[in-house]
XYZ file of C-alpha atoms in Angstrom:
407
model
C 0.000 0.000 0.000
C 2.850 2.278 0.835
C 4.178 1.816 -2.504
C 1.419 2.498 -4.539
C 1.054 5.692 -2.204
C 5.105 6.795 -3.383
C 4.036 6.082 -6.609
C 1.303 7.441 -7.444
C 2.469 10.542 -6.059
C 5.813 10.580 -7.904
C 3.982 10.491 -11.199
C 1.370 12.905 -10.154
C 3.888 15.329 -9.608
C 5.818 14.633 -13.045
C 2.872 15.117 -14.717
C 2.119 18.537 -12.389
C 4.855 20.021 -14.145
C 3.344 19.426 -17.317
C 0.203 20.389 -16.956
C -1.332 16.747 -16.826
C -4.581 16.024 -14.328
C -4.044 13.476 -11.167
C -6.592 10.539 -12.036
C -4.794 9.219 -15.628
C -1.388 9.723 -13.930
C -2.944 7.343 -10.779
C -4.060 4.425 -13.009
C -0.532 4.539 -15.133
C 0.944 3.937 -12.166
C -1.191 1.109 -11.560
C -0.593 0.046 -14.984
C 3.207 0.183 -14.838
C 3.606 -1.522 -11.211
C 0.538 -4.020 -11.865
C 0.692 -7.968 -12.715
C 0.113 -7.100 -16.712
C 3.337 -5.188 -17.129
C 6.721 -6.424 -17.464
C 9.312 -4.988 -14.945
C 8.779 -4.683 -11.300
C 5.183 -5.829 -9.729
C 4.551 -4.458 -7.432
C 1.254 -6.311 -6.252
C 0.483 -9.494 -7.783
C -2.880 -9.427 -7.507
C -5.540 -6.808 -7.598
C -7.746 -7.794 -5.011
C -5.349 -7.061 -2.204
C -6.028 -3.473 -2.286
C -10.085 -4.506 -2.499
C -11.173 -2.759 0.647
C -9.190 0.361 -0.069
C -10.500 0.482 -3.516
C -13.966 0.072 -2.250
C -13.469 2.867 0.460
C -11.697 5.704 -2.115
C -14.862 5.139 -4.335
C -17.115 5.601 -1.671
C -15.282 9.020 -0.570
C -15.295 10.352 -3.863
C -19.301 10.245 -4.091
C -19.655 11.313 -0.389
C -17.610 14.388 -1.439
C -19.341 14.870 -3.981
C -22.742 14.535 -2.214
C -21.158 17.091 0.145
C -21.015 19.662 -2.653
C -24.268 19.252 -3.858
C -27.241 20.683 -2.573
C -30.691 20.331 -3.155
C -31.344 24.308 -3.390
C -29.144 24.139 -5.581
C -31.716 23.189 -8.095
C -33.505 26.302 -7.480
C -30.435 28.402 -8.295
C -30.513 28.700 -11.992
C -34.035 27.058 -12.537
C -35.086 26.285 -15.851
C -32.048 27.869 -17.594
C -30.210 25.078 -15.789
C -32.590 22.426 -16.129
C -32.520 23.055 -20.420
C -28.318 23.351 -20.332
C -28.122 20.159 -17.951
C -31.178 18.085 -19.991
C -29.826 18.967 -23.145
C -26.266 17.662 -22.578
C -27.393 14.622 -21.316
C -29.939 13.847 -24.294
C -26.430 14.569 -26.713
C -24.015 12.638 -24.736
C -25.935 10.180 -22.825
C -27.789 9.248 -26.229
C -24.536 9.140 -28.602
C -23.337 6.620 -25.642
C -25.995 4.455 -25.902
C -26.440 4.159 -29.945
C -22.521 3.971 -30.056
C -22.302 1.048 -27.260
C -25.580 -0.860 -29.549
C -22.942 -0.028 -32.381
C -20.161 -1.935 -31.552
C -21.894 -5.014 -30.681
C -20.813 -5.983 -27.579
C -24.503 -6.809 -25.644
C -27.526 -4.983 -24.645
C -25.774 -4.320 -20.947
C -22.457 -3.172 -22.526
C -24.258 -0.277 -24.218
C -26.307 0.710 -21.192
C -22.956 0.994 -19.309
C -21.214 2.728 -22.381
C -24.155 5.488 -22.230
C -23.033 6.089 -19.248
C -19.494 5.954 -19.058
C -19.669 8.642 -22.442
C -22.297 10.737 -21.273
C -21.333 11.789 -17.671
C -18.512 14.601 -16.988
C -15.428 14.427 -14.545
C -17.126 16.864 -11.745
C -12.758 16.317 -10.007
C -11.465 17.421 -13.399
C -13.834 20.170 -14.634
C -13.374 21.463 -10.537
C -9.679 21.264 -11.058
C -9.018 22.658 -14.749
C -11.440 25.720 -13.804
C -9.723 26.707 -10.746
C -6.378 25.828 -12.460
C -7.445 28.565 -15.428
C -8.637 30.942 -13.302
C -12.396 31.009 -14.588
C -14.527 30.535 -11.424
C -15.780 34.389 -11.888
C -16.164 33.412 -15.756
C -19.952 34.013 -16.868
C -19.940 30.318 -18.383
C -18.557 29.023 -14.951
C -22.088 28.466 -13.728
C -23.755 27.017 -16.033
C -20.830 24.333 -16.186
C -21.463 23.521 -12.827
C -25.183 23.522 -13.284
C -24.636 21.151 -15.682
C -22.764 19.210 -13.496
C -25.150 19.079 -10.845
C -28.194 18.375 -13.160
C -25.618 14.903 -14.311
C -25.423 14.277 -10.464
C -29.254 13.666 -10.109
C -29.118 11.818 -13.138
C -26.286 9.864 -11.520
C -27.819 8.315 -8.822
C -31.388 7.586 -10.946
C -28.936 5.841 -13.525
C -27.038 3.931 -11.132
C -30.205 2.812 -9.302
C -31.788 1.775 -12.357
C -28.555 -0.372 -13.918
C -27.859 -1.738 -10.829
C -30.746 -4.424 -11.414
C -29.766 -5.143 -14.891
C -26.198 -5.603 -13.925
C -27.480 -7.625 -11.093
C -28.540 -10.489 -13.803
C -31.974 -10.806 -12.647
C -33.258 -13.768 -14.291
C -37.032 -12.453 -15.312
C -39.060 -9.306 -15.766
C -40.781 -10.049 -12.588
C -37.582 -10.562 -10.366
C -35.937 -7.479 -12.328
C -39.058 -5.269 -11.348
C -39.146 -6.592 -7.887
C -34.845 -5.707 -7.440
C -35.513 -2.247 -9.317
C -38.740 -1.389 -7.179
C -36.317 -2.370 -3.805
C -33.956 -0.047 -4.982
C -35.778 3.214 -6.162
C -37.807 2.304 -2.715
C -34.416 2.839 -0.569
C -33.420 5.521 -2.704
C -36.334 7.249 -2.054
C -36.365 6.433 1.350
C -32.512 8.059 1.778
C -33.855 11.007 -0.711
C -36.544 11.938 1.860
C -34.028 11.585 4.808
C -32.155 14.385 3.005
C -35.027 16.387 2.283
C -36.706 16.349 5.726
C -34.204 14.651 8.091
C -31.574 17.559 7.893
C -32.041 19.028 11.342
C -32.248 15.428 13.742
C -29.132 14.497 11.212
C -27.203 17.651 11.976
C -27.913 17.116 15.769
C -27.151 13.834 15.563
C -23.305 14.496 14.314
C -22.570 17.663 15.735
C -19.666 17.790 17.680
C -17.011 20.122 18.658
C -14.258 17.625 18.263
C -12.614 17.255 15.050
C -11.850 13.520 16.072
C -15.644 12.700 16.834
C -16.887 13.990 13.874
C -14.812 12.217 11.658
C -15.291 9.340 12.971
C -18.999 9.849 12.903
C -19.067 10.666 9.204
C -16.753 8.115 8.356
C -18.859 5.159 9.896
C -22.315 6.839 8.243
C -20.694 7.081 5.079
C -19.585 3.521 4.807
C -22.425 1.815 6.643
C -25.070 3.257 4.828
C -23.155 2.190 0.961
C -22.964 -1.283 2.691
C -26.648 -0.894 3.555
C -27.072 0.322 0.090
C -25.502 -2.454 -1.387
C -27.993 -5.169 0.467
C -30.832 -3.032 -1.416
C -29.219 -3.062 -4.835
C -28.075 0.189 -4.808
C -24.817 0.790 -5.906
C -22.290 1.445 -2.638
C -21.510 4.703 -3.895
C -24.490 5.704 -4.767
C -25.768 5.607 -0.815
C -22.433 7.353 0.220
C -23.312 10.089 -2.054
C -26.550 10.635 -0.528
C -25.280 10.672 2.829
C -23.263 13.394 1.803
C -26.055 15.560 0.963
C -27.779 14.825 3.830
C -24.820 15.929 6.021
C -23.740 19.273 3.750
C -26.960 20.645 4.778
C -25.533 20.404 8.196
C -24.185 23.173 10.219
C -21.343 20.566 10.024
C -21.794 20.561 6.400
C -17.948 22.960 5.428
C -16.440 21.606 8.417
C -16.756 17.967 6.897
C -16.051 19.004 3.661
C -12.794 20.005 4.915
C -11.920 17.555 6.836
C -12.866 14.472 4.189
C -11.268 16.386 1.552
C -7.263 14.673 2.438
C -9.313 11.050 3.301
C -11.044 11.408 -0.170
C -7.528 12.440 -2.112
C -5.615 9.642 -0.383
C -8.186 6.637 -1.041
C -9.354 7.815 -4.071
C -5.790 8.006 -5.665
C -5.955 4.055 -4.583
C -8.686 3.445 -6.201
C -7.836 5.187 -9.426
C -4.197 3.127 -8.638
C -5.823 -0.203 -7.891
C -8.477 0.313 -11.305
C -4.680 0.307 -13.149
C -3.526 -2.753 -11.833
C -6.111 -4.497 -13.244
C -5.655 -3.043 -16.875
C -3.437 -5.549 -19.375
C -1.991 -3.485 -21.411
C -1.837 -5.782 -24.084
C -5.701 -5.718 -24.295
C -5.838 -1.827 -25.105
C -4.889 -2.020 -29.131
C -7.587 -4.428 -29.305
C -10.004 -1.606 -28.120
C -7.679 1.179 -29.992
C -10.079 2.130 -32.694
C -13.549 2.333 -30.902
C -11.626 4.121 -28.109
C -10.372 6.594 -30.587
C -14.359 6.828 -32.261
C -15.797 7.327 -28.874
C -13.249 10.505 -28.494
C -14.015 12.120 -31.516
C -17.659 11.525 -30.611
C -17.426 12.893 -27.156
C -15.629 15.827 -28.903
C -18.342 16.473 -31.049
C -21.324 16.089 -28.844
C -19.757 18.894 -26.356
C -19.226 20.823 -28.996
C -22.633 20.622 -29.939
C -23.763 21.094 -26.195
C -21.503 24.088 -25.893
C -23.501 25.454 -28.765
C -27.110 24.798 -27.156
C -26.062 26.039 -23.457
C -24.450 29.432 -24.853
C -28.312 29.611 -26.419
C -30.069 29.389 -23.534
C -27.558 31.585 -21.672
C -26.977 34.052 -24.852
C -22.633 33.680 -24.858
C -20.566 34.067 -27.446
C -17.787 32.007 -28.899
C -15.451 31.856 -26.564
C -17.949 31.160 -23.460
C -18.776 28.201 -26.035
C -15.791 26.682 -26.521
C -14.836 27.029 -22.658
C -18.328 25.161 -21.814
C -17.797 22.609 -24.606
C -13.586 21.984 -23.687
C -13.803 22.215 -20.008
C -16.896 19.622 -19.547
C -15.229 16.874 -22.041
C -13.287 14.833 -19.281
C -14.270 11.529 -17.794
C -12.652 10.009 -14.849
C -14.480 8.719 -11.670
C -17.794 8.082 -12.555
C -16.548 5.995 -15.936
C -14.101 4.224 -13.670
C -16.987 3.760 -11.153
C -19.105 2.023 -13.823
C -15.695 -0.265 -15.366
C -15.565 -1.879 -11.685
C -19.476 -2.695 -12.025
C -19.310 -3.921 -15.542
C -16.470 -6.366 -14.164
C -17.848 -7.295 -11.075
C -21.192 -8.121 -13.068
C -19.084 -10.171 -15.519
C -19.868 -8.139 -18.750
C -18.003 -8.422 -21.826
C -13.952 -7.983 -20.742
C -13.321 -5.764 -23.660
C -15.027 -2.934 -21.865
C -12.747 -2.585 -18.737
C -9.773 -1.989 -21.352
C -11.995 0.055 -23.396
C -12.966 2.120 -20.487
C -9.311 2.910 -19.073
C -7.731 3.645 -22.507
C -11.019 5.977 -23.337
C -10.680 8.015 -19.630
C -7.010 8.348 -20.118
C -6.918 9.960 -23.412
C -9.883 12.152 -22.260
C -8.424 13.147 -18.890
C -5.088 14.467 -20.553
C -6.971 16.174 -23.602
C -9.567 17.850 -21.313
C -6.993 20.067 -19.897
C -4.698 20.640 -22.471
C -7.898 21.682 -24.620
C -9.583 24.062 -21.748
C -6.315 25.816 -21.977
C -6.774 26.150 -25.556
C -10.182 26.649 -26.223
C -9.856 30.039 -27.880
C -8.513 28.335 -31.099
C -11.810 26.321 -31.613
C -13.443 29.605 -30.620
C -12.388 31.118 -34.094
C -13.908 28.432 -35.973
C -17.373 28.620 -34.102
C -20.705 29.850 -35.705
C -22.141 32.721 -33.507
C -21.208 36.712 -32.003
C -18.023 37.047 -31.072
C -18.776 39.104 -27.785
C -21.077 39.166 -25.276
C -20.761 36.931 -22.250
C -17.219 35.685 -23.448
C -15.164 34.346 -20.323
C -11.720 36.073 -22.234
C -10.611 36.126 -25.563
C -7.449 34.255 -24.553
C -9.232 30.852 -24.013
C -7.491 31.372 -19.927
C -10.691 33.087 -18.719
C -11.159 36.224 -16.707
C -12.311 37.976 -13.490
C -11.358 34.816 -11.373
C -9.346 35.426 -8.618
C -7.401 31.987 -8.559
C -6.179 29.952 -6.091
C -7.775 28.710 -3.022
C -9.972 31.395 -2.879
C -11.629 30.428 -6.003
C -11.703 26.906 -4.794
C -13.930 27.587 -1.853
C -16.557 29.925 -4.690
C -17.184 26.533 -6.472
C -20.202 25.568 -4.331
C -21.436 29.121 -3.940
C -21.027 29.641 -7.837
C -23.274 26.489 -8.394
């Protein structure tokens, strides 16, 4: 464990100086040190860091959860609603006729839609605090975007998880489905109307208490989840919003944010370790067709949000470039498909697809004022800086802390 720490880190900062985002740097380091590789192994087998894995990917949603509010949906209304719907229907839809495409099962493609159609909410965070556009005009509807993908997260994940499940009749696939979207309703009204025994229930002076207290709710509840057939992560996300509308709420959001960074770069390590290289030029090709489709359906959702919010080019290509990464939810969905025992092309297909994504996100946001020339539309007029690096943010940590507020 130690050594996939050191390593993980090492390449994470090598790619820092470059410019490159955390999560692909994590799972190369799996890659390189894992069983597939020639060289050093550094852990024979995969399931060793099991546990870990489990508990990074159940941080990551409870973070997320923690971020996400449910007045949030009221900030932005239908503006939001149209932006968020919209780039769903593109993405979420090319996912699903591409996955029925290549062939690979009626399951495959339901994961595919999702694994193509839902953003990176870590990278888009981290590219528009690293650019400096959190007081951009475009910034929030990105991040209504992203939140309108969060609530179509958890329906998604609740509604797969039966399928995935292998339930061997309509009946018995009704009957798991109806278990879960009861629970899930059940934890949905706990957040709506449970806020104030929940926030009395955890609030505590001492740092110590309360992270222990979040910690155990966080994890018991996803195992809870999981006896339901809701996905783990799924009921550690909904914990979090439950708690963020705590008077607790910022404290634990700053004190899961190092527990979240340190198991979730093991889970992004220990997804790498089980990656054969030698299986990725066998997915080369549709990996390389689901790029240049993702490309073009943000593009195209760029387009329809500066519409609705009346931007011009380069708010466009900021909102189509900065929402193009995948990472944990894509991830999230390759240790489902495996652990379901779907077709084995799709965990390669999956890894090689969020790499190239996750290092052409950034390097694109940076750059998005050279697809602003070629866009149809005015060339002022709610433009987050003709430079493609933004404007009126304030940058570092400071900006960092806006995110929520901005959604």
């Amino acid at each position: 464990m130690g050594g996939a720490f050191l390593a993980a880190a090492v390449l994470a900062r090598l790619g820092g100086r470059i410019g490159l985002p955390t999560i692909p740097l994590f799972i190369l380091a799996g890659i390189l040190l894992g069983p597939h590789t020639p060289g050093y192994t550094l852990l024979s087998n995969p399931h060793d860091l099991e546990m870990l894995s489990a508990l990074g990917l159940v941080l990551l949603l409870f973070y997320l959860g923690l971020e996400f509010h449910l007045d949030d949906l009221k900030t932005g209304g239908r503006k939001m609603a149209i932006a968020g719907g919209t780039y769903l229907v593109l993405n979420v839809g090319a996912g699903l006729g591409f996955g029925f495409a290549l062939g690979w099962g009626t399951s495959e493609a339901l994961v595919l839609a999702g694994v193509l159609g839902i953003s990176s909410s870590a990278i888009v965070t981290k590219i528009l605090v690293d650019l400096k556009r959190i007081g951009n005009p475009e910034t929030r509807p990105i991040l209504g975007i992203i939140v309108v993908e969060d609530v179509f997260l958890a329906l998604y994940l609740a509604a797969l998880q039966p399928i995935l499940s292998g339930a061997d009749s309509l009946s018995a696939m009704l009957v798991d489905g109806g278990k879960a979207f009861g629970f899930l309703l059940l934890l949905a009204l706990a957040a709506r109307f449970g806020t104030r025994i929940i926030g009395k229930l955890m609030n505590t002076k001492d740092d110590e208490l309360l992270v222990i207290s979040f910690l155990g709710a966080a994890v018991f509840v996803a195992g809870i989840s999981e006896m339901f057939g809701v996905a783990d992560a799924i009921g550690a996300f909904m914990v979090g919003l439950m708690l963020g509308s705590t008077a607790s709420g910022e404290r634990i959001l700053k004190l899961v944010h190092p527990l979240r960074d340190a198991f979730g770069a093991i889970f992004f390590f220990a997804f790498g370790l089980s990656i054969d290289p030698g299986d990725l030029p066998s997915v080369f090709w549709p990996v390389v067709a689901a790029v240049v489709l993702t490309l073009a359906m943000n593009v195209a959702a760029g387009l329809a949000a500066s519409r609705v919010y009346d931007f011009g080019t380069q708010a466009t290509a900021n909102i189509a470039t900065t929402l193009v990464a995948r990472g944990e939810f894509a991830l999230i969905l390759a240790t489902m498909a495996a652990a379901a025992g779907l077709d084995k092309r799709l965990s390669p297909f999956i890894a090689g697809y969020v790499l190239l994504l996750a290092v052409l996100a950034p390097l694109a946001a940076g750059r998005s004022h050279w697809l602003a020339r070629i866009l149809p539309g005015p060339r002022g007029g709610g433009d987050g800086g003709s430079d493609g690096h933004g404007g009126g943010g304030k940058g570092g940590d400071k900006d960092q802390k806006q995110v929520p507020v901005s959604v």
